[in-house]
C-alpha cells in the first residue's frame, strides 16, 4: 500500500516504505510473516497534511466548521455506509495484524459502527437542544457547541479501529478538521477505509498519514498549530508530543493512557463467578487492554482456593490462530513483548514469587503462556509496571486498607473490580473507591463499555472523557449568541 490522504487527494508515495509483519501464520509456526508495507512519510508530507487540515478549517471560516449540522451528519452517514462494506477486509486484517480472535475482531468492527451511529444520534439530540433558547435575568441565550480547530489523532494498537475512531469520529462531526496517524500495529486495516474518508467528507477534513511518530507527528506539533492532541496510548508518547507544542497551555488534551486496574477479592466472594470474571479481566486479548485487571488482591482467607482454581482455568485456555474456534490466547503483535514478560517473571521469581500454574511462562516464538505469580510484593516490577500482556500478579491481603492504600499511592486511577457478596455492607467501601478511580465494577471485571458510559481516569490514566456523549463535548466548546428582551 503506497497511498496516504491529504487535502482530499490520495497521494502515491514514491519513497521508502516500512514493512508490516504479522506474528500469525497459518503454518502453526508463529514466526513473523510479511503482510505488506506502508509509506514511511517524512516531515514535508506531514506538514502538507497539516496544511490540508488548516485550509479546510480556515481559522473557523472554512466550509466544514461552518457547515450546517444536518449536512455534517449526512457526510458521516455516507461514511458509515461505505465503511460497512469493508467489514470482511478490516476484520481479516485485525486478526492478522494484531492477533485478535475472530469474534473479538468482528466485535471491534461492529462496535465501531455502533459508536458512529450512536454519535450521529447523540449529535442530533445536541442540535435539537441547541435550537432552544434560555432566558436568565432578561438575557436570552442560544447556546450551542462549536469546534476547537485542528485535531491530531493517534490511536493504540490493541484497538486500532475502535479506539482510534472513538477519538476521530466525534472530532470530525463537531466540525474540527483532523490529521490522523494510525497505530504501528493495526495500520494496514485503515487502508481499505481511505477512499471512504476521501469521498465522504470535504477535502482536508480528514488527512491520513503514515510513518514514525518522531518523524511525522512531532513536526506537526512543533508548528504550534494543533488545537487538540487526541491520543490513546502511553503517557511517554503523549508527554513527548505535548512538549513539542510551543504553546502547550493552549492545547486541549484528550488522552486515554495507562492503568493498573486492581481486582479486590473479599472473603465472602462467590468464587466461581470471581474466577471467571478475573479470567476474562486479566486475559482477554492476552491482557493487552488498558482496562485489563493488572493486579489481583485476594484476601488470605480464600487465597488458597482462589489460586488453585484460577491457575487451573488459565491453563485450560486454548491457544491458536485467531480464526480457530474457542481460541482465547494468540501470539503477541509486538515482537519483543514475550521477552519483556519473561523479564517480569524472572524479576518476580528472584524476589520470592512463584509461578502457580503449570504452563505459566512456557514460550514459543512470540507467544508466552500466561504466568500466574504468587505472592507478589511491591518491590517486584510486575507490581510496579503496567504489564499490558499475559502475566497475572496476585497479592495477598488481610486488611482492606492495604489495597486501598496502594490504590491511593498509585499513579493511575481508571477502574477497580470489587468481589464480595454483601453489596449493602460494601457501600462505605464503594464510596471510598469511587474517589480513587472513576469506575467501580461490582462482581465483574473492568471494561470500557457500554460506550454510552463515561470512560475516563484519574491521575496519569486519562485526560478528558470518552463516551459517545462525553466525546462530543471533549472535542468542542460551548458558544452562544445572547440578546436582550428590549
Ligand atoms: O485498551 C483499552 C480499551 O479501552 C479497552 O477497552 O474494555 O472495551 O476492552 P475494552
PDB file of N, CA and C and ligand atoms in Angstrom, residues 111 156 158-159 162-163 232 288-292 388 414-415 446-449 451 455, ligand 1:
ATOM      1  N   UNK A 111     -18.743  -2.804  16.877  1.00  0.00           N
ATOM      2  CA  UNK A 111     -18.831  -1.819  17.954  1.00  0.00           C
ATOM      3  C   UNK A 111     -18.483  -0.414  17.411  1.00  0.00           C
ATOM      4  N   UNK A 156      -4.297   3.502  19.480  1.00  0.00           N
ATOM      5  CA  UNK A 156      -3.462   2.425  20.007  1.00  0.00           C
ATOM      6  C   UNK A 156      -3.507   1.159  19.142  1.00  0.00           C
ATOM      7  N   UNK A 158      -3.990  -1.924  20.259  1.00  0.00           N
ATOM      8  CA  UNK A 158      -4.860  -3.006  20.736  1.00  0.00           C
ATOM      9  C   UNK A 158      -6.314  -2.840  20.278  1.00  0.00           C
ATOM     10  N   UNK A 159      -6.688  -1.595  19.979  1.00  0.00           N
ATOM     11  CA  UNK A 159      -7.993  -1.319  19.358  1.00  0.00           C
ATOM     12  C   UNK A 159      -7.743  -0.332  18.220  1.00  0.00           C
ATOM     13  N   UNK A 162     -11.376   0.647  16.699  1.00  0.00           N
ATOM     14  CA  UNK A 162     -12.421   1.146  17.592  1.00  0.00           C
ATOM     15  C   UNK A 162     -11.998   2.347  18.430  1.00  0.00           C
ATOM     16  N   UNK A 163     -10.846   2.250  19.070  1.00  0.00           N
ATOM     17  CA  UNK A 163     -10.480   3.357  19.960  1.00  0.00           C
ATOM     18  C   UNK A 163     -10.012   4.565  19.172  1.00  0.00           C
ATOM     19  N   UNK A 232      -4.655   7.830  22.292  1.00  0.00           N
ATOM     20  CA  UNK A 232      -4.818   6.713  23.218  1.00  0.00           C
ATOM     21  C   UNK A 232      -3.555   5.885  23.102  1.00  0.00           C
ATOM     22  N   UNK A 288      -3.847  -7.367  26.792  1.00  0.00           N
ATOM     23  CA  UNK A 288      -3.416  -6.130  26.131  1.00  0.00           C
ATOM     24  C   UNK A 288      -4.563  -5.126  26.042  1.00  0.00           C
ATOM     25  N   UNK A 289      -5.091  -4.747  27.187  1.00  0.00           N
ATOM     26  CA  UNK A 289      -6.165  -3.756  27.237  1.00  0.00           C
ATOM     27  C   UNK A 289      -5.852  -2.799  28.378  1.00  0.00           C
ATOM     28  N   UNK A 290      -6.113  -1.524  28.146  1.00  0.00           N
ATOM     29  CA  UNK A 290      -5.855  -0.593  29.255  1.00  0.00           C
ATOM     30  C   UNK A 290      -6.783  -0.909  30.419  1.00  0.00           C
ATOM     31  N   UNK A 291      -7.945  -1.489  30.114  1.00  0.00           N
ATOM     32  CA  UNK A 291      -8.919  -1.812  31.157  1.00  0.00           C
ATOM     33  C   UNK A 291      -8.674  -3.179  31.809  1.00  0.00           C
ATOM     34  N   UNK A 292      -7.666  -3.887  31.362  1.00  0.00           N
ATOM     35  CA  UNK A 292      -7.417  -5.231  31.916  1.00  0.00           C
ATOM     36  C   UNK A 292      -7.155  -5.149  33.420  1.00  0.00           C
ATOM     37  N   UNK A 388       0.599  -4.907  30.459  1.00  0.00           N
ATOM     38  CA  UNK A 388      -0.085  -4.927  29.165  1.00  0.00           C
ATOM     39  C   UNK A 388       0.196  -6.223  28.399  1.00  0.00           C
ATOM     40  N   UNK A 414      -7.935   4.422  36.946  1.00  0.00           N
ATOM     41  CA  UNK A 414      -9.020   4.211  35.981  1.00  0.00           C
ATOM     42  C   UNK A 414     -10.205   3.467  36.603  1.00  0.00           C
ATOM     43  N   UNK A 415     -10.040   2.173  36.917  1.00  0.00           N
ATOM     44  CA  UNK A 415     -11.167   1.370  37.418  1.00  0.00           C
ATOM     45  C   UNK A 415     -10.693   0.395  38.485  1.00  0.00           C
ATOM     46  N   UNK A 446     -13.225  -5.261  34.858  1.00  0.00           N
ATOM     47  CA  UNK A 446     -13.214  -3.881  34.361  1.00  0.00           C
ATOM     48  C   UNK A 446     -13.396  -3.881  32.852  1.00  0.00           C
ATOM     49  N   UNK A 447     -14.027  -2.858  32.349  1.00  0.00           N
ATOM     50  CA  UNK A 447     -14.194  -2.717  30.899  1.00  0.00           C
ATOM     51  C   UNK A 447     -14.553  -1.281  30.558  1.00  0.00           C
ATOM     52  N   UNK A 448     -14.438  -0.961  29.269  1.00  0.00           N
ATOM     53  CA  UNK A 448     -14.754   0.396  28.812  1.00  0.00           C
ATOM     54  C   UNK A 448     -16.247   0.544  28.562  1.00  0.00           C
ATOM     55  N   UNK A 449     -16.853  -0.461  27.962  1.00  0.00           N
ATOM     56  CA  UNK A 449     -18.231  -0.345  27.523  1.00  0.00           C
ATOM     57  C   UNK A 449     -19.232  -0.528  28.648  1.00  0.00           C
ATOM     58  N   UNK A 451     -20.487   1.810  25.495  1.00  0.00           N
ATOM     59  CA  UNK A 451     -19.812   3.056  25.103  1.00  0.00           C
ATOM     60  C   UNK A 451     -20.597   4.327  25.416  1.00  0.00           C
ATOM     61  N   UNK A 455     -15.989   7.051  29.976  1.00  0.00           N
ATOM     62  CA  UNK A 455     -14.725   6.314  30.025  1.00  0.00           C
ATOM     63  C   UNK A 455     -13.613   7.327  30.265  1.00  0.00           C
TER      64      UNK A 455
HETATM   65  O1  LIG B   1      -7.232  -0.668  25.937  1.00  0.00           O
HETATM   66  C1  LIG B   1      -8.141  -0.019  26.441  1.00  0.00           C
HETATM   67  C2  LIG B   1      -9.507  -0.179  25.955  1.00  0.00           C
HETATM   68  O2  LIG B   1     -10.216   0.982  26.280  1.00  0.00           O
HETATM   69  C3  LIG B   1     -10.186  -1.392  26.482  1.00  0.00           C
HETATM   70  O3  LIG B   1     -11.492  -1.446  26.055  1.00  0.00           O
HETATM   71  O4  LIG B   1     -12.577  -2.604  27.957  1.00  0.00           O
HETATM   72  O5  LIG B   1     -13.690  -2.473  25.753  1.00  0.00           O
HETATM   73  O6  LIG B   1     -11.699  -3.912  26.060  1.00  0.00           O
HETATM   74  P1  LIG B   1     -12.406  -2.679  26.487  1.00  0.00           P
END
